[in-house]
CSV table of N, CA, C and O in Angstrom, one decimal:
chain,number,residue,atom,x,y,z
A,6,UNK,N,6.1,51.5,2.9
A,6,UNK,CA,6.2,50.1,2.9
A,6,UNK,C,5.5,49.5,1.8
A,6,UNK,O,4.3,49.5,1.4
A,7,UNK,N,6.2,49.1,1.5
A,7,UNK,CA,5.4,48.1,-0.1
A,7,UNK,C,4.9,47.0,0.8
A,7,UNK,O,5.2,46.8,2.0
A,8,UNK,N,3.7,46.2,-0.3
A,8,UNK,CA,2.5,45.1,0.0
A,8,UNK,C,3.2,44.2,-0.6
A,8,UNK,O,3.9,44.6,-1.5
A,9,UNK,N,3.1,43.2,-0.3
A,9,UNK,CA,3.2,41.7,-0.9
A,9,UNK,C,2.3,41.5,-1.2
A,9,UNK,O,1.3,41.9,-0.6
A,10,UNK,N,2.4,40.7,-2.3
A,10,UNK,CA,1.2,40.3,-3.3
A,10,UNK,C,1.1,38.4,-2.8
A,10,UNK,O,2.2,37.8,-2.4
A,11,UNK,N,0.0,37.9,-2.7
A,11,UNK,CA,-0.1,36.5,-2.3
A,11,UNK,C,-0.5,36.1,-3.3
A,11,UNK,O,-1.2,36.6,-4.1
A,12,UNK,N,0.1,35.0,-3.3
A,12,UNK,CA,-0.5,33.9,-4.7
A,12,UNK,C,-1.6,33.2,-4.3
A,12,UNK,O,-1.6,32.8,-3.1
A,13,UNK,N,-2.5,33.1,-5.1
A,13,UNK,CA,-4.0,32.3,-3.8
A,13,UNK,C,-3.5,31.0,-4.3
A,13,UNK,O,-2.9,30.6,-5.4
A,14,UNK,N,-3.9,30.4,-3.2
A,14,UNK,CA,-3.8,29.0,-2.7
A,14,UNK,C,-4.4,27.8,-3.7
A,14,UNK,O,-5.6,27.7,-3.9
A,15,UNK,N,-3.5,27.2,-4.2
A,15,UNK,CA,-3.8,25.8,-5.0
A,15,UNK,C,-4.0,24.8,-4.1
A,15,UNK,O,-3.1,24.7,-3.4
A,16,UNK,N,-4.6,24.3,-4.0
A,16,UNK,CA,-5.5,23.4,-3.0
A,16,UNK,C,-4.7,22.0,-4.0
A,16,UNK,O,-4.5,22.1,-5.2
A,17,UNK,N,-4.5,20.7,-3.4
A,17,UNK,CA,-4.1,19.9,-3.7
A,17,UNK,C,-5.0,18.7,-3.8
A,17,UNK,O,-5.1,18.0,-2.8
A,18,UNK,N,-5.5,18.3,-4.7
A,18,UNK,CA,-6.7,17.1,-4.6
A,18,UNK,C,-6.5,15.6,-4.5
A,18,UNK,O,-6.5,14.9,-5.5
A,19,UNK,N,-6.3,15.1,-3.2
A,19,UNK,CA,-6.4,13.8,-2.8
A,19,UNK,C,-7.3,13.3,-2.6
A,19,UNK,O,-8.3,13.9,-2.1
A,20,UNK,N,-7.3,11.8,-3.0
A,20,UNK,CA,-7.9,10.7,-2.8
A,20,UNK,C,-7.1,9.8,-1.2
A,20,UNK,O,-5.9,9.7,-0.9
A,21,UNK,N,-8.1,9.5,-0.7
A,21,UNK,CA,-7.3,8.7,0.1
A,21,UNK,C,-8.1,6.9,0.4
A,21,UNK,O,-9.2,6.4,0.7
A,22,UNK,N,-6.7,6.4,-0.1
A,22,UNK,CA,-7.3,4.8,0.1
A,22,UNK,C,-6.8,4.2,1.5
A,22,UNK,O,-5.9,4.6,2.2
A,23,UNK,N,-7.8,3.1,1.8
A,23,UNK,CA,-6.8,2.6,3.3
A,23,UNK,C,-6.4,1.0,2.4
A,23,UNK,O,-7.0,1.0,1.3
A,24,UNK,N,-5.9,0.3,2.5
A,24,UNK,CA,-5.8,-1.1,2.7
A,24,UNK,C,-4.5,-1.7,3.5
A,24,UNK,O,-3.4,-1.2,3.7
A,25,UNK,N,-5.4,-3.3,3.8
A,25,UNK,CA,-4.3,-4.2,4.8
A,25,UNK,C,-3.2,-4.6,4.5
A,25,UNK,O,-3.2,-5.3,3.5
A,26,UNK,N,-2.7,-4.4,4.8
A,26,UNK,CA,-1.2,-4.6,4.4
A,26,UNK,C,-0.4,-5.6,5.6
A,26,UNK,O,-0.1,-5.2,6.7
A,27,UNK,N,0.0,-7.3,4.9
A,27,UNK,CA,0.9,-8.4,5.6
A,27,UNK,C,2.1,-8.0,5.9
A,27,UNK,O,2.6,-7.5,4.9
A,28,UNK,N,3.1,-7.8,7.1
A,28,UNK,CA,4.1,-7.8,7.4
A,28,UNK,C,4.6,-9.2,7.7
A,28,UNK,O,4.5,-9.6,8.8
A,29,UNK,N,5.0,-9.9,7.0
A,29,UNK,CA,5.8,-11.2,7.3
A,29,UNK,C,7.4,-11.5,7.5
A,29,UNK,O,8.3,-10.9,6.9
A,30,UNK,N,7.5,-12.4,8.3
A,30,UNK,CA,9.3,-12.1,8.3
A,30,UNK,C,10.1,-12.9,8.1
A,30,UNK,O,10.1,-14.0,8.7
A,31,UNK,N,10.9,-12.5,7.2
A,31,UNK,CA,12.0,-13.1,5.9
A,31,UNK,C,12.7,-13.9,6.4
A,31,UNK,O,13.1,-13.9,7.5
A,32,UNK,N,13.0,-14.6,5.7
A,32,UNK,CA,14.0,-16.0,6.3
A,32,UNK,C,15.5,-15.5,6.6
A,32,UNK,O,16.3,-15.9,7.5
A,33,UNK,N,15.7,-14.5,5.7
A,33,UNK,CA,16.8,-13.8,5.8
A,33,UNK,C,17.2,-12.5,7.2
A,33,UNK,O,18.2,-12.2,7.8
A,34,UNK,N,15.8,-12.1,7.4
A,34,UNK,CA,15.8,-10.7,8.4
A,34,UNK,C,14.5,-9.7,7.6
A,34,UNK,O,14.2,-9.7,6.4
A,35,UNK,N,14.1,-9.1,8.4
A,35,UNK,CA,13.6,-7.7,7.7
A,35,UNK,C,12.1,-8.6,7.9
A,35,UNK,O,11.8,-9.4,8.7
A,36,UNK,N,11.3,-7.9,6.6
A,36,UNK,CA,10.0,-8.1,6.6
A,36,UNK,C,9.5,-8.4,4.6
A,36,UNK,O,10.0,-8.0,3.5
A,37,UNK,N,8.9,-8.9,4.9
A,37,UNK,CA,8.0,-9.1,3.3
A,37,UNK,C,7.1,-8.5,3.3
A,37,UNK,O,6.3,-9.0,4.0
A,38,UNK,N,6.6,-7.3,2.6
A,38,UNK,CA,4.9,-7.0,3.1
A,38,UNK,C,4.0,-7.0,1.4
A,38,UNK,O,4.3,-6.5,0.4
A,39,UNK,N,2.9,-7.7,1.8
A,39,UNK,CA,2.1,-7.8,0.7
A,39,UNK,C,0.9,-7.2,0.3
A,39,UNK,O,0.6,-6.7,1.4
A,40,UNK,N,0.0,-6.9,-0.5
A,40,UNK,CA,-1.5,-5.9,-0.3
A,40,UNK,C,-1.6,-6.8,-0.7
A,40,UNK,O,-0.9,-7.2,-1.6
A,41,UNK,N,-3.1,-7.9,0.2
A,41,UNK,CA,-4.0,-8.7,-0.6
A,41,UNK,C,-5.0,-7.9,-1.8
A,41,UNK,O,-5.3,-8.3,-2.9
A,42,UNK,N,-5.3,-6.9,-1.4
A,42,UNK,CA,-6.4,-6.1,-2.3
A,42,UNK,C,-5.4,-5.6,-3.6
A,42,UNK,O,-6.0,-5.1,-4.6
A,43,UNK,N,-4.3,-5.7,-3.7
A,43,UNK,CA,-3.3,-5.1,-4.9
A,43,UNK,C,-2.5,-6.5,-5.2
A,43,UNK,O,-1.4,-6.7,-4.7
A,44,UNK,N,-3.1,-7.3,-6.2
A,44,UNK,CA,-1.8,-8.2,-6.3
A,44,UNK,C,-0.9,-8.0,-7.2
A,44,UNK,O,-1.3,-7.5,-8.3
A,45,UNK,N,0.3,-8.3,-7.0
A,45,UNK,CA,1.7,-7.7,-7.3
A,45,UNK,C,2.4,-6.8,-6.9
A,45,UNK,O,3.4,-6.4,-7.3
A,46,UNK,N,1.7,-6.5,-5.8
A,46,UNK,CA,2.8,-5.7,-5.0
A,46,UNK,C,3.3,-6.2,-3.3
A,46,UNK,O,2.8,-6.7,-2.3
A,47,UNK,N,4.6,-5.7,-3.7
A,47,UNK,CA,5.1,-6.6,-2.8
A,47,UNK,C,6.3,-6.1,-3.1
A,47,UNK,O,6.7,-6.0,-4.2
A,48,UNK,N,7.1,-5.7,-1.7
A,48,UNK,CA,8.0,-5.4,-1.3
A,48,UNK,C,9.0,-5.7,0.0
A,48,UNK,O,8.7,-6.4,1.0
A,49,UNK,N,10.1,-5.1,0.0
A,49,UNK,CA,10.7,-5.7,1.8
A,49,UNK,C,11.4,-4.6,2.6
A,49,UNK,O,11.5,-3.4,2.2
A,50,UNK,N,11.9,-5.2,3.7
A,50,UNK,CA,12.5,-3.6,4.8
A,50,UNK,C,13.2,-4.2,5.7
A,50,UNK,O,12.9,-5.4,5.7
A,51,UNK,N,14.0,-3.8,6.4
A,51,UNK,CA,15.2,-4.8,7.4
A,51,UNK,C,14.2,-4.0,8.4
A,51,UNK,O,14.6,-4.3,9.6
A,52,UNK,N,13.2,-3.2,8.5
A,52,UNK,CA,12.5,-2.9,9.4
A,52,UNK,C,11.2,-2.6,9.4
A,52,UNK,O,10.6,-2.3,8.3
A,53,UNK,N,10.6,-2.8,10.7
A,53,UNK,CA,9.2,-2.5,10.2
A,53,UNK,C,8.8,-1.2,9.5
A,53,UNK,O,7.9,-1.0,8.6
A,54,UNK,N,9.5,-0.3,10.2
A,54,UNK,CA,8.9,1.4,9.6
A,54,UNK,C,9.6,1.0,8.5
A,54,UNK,O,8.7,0.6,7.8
A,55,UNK,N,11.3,0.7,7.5
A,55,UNK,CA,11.2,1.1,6.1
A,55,UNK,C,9.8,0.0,5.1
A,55,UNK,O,9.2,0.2,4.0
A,56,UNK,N,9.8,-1.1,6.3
A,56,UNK,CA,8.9,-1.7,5.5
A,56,UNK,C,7.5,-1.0,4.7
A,56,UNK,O,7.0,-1.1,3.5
A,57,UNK,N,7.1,-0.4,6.0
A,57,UNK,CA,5.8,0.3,6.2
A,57,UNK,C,5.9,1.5,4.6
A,57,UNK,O,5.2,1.5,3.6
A,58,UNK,N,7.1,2.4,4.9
A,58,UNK,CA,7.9,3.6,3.6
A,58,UNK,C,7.4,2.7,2.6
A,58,UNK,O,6.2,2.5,2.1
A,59,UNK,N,8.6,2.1,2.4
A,59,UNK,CA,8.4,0.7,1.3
A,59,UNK,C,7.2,0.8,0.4
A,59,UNK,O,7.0,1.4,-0.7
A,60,UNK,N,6.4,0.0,1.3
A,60,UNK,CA,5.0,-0.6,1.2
A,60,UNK,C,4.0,0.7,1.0
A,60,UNK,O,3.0,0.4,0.5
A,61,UNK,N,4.0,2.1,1.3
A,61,UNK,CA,3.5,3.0,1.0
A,61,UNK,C,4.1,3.6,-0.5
A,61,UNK,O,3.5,4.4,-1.3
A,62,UNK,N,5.0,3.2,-0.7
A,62,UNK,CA,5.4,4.2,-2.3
A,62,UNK,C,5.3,2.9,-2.9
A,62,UNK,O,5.6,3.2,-4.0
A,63,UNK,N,5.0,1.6,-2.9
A,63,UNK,CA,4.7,0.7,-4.1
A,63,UNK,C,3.3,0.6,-4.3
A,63,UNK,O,2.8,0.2,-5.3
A,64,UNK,N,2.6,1.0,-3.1
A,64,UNK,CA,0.9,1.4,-3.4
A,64,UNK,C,0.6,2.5,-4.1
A,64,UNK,O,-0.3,2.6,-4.9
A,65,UNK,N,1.5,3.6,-3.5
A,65,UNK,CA,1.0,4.9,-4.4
A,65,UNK,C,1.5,4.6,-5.6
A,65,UNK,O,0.7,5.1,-6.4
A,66,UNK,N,2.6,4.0,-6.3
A,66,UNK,CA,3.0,3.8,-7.7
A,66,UNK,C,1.9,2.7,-8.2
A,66,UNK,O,1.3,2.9,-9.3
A,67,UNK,N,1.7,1.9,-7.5
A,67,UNK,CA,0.7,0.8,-7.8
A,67,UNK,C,-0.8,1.7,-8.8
A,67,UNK,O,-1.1,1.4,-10.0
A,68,UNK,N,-1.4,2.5,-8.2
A,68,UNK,CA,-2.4,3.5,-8.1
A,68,UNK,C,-2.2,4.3,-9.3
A,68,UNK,O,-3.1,4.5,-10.1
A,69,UNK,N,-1.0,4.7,-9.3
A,69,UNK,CA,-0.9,5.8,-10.6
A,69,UNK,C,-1.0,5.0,-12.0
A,69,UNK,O,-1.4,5.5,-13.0
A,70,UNK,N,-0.6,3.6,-12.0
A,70,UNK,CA,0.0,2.9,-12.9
A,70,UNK,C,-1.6,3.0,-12.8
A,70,UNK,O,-2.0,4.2,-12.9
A,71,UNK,N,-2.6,2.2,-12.6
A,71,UNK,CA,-3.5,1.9,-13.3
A,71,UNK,C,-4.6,2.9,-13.7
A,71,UNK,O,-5.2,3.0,-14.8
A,72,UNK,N,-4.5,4.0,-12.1
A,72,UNK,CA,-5.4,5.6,-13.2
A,72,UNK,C,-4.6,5.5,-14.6
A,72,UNK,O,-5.3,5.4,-15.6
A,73,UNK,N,-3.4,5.7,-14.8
A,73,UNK,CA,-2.5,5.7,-16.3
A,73,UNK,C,-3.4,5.1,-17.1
A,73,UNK,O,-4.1,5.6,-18.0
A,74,UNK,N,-3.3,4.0,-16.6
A,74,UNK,CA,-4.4,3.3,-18.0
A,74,UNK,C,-5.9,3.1,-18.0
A,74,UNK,O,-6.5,2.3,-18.7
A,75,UNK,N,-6.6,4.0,-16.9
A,75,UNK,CA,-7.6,3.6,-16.6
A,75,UNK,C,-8.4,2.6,-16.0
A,75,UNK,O,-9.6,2.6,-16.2
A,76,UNK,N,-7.7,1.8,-15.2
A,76,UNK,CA,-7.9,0.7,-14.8
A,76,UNK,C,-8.6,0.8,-13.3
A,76,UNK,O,-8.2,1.6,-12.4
A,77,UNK,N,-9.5,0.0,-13.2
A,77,UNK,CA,-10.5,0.3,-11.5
A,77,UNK,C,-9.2,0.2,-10.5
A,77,UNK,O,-8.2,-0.6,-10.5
A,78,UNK,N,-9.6,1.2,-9.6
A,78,UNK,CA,-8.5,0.8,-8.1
A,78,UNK,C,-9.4,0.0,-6.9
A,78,UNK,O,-10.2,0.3,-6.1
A,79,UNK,N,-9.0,-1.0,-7.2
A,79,UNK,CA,-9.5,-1.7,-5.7
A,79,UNK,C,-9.5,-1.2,-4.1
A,79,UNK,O,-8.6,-0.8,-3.3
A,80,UNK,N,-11.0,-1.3,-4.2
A,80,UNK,CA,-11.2,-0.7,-2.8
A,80,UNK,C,-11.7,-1.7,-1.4
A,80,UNK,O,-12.6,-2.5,-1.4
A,81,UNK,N,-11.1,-1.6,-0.7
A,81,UNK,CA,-11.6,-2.4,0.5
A,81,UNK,C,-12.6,-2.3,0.8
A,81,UNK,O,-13.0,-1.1,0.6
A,82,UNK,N,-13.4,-3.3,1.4
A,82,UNK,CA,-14.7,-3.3,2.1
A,82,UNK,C,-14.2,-3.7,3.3
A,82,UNK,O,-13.1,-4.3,3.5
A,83,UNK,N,-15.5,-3.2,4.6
A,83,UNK,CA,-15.4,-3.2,5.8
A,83,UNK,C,-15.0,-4.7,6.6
A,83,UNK,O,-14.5,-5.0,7.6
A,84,UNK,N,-15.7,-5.4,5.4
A,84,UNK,CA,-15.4,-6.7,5.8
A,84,UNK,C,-14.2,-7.2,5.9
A,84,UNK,O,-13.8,-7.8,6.8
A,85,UNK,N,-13.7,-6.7,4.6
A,85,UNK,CA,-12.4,-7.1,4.0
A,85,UNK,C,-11.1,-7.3,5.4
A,85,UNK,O,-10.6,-8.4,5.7
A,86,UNK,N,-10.9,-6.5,6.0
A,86,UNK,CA,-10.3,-5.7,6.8
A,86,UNK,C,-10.7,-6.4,8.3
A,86,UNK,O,-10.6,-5.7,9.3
A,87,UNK,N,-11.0,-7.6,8.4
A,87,UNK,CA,-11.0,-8.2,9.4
A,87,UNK,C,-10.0,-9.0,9.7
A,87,UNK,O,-9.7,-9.6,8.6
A,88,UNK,N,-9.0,-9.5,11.0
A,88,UNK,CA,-8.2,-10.5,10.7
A,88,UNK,C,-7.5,-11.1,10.0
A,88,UNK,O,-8.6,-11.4,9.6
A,89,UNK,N,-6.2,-11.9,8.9
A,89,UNK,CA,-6.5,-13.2,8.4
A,89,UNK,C,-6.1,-14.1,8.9
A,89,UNK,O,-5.2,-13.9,9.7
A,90,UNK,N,-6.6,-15.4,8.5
A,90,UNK,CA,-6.3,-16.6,10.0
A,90,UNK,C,-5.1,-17.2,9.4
A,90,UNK,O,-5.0,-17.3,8.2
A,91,UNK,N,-4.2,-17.6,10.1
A,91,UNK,CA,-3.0,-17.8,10.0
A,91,UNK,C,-2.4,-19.2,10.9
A,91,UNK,O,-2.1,-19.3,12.0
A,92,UNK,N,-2.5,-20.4,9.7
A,92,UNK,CA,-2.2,-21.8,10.5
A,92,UNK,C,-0.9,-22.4,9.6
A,92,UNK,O,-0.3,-22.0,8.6
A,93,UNK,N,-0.8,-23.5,10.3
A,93,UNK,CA,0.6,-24.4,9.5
A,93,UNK,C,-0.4,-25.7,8.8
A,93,UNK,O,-1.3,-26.3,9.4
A,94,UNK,N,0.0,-25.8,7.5
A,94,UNK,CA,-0.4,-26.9,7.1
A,94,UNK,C,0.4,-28.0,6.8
A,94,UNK,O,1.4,-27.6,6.1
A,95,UNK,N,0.6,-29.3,7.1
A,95,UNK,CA,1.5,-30.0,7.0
A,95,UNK,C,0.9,-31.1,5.6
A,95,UNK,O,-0.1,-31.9,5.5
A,96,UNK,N,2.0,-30.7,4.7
A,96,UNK,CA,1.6,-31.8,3.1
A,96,UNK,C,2.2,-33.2,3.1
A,96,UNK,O,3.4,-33.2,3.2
A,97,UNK,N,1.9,-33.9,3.0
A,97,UNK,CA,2.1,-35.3,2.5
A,97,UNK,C,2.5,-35.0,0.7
A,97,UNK,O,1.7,-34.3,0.1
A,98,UNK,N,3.8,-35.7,-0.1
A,98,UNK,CA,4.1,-35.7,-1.3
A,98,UNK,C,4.4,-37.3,-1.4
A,98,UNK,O,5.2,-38.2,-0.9
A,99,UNK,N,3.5,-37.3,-2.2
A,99,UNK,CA,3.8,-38.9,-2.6
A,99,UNK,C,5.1,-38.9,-3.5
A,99,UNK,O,4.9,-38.5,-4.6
A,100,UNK,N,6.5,-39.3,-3.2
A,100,UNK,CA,8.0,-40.1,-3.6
A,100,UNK,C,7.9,-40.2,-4.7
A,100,UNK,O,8.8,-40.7,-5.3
């Protein structure tokens, strides 16, 4: 019986980031979801899970674009990651 030869194991090196992520809902249907800690990204989903997909591969592209250029990745603080408060403001436009 012949041996198989194993290839040793390449280990894959991740980073892992958390942040909050808004799920808002579109006037149209679906969801808007936004990263406060990443501005400009921003995406949508006729559901919550594609939203969630979505909103995961425009973060991880988000990430590569700025390692690319070197650019700091924002990171959440413990604080960060509390609540956000969420009211109606009613504007007066002066005519």
């Amino acid at each position: 019986m012949r041996k198989r030869k194993t290839l040793p194991s390449t280990a894959v090196k991740e980073t892992v980031y958390t942040y909050t992520v808004l799920f808002e809902p579109a006037a149209e249907g679906g969801y808007t979801v936004t990263v406060p800690m990443l501005p400009g990204v921003l995406t949508v989903g006729y559901t919550v899970e594609v939203a969630r997909a979505r909103a995961t591969e425009a973060i991880r592209g988000h990430i590569k674009v700025l390692r690319k250029y070197r650019q700091p990745i924002p990171q959440e603080r413990a604080t960060a990651l509390r609540r956000p408060i969420t009211e109606r403001l009613r504007i007066a436009v002066p005519a």
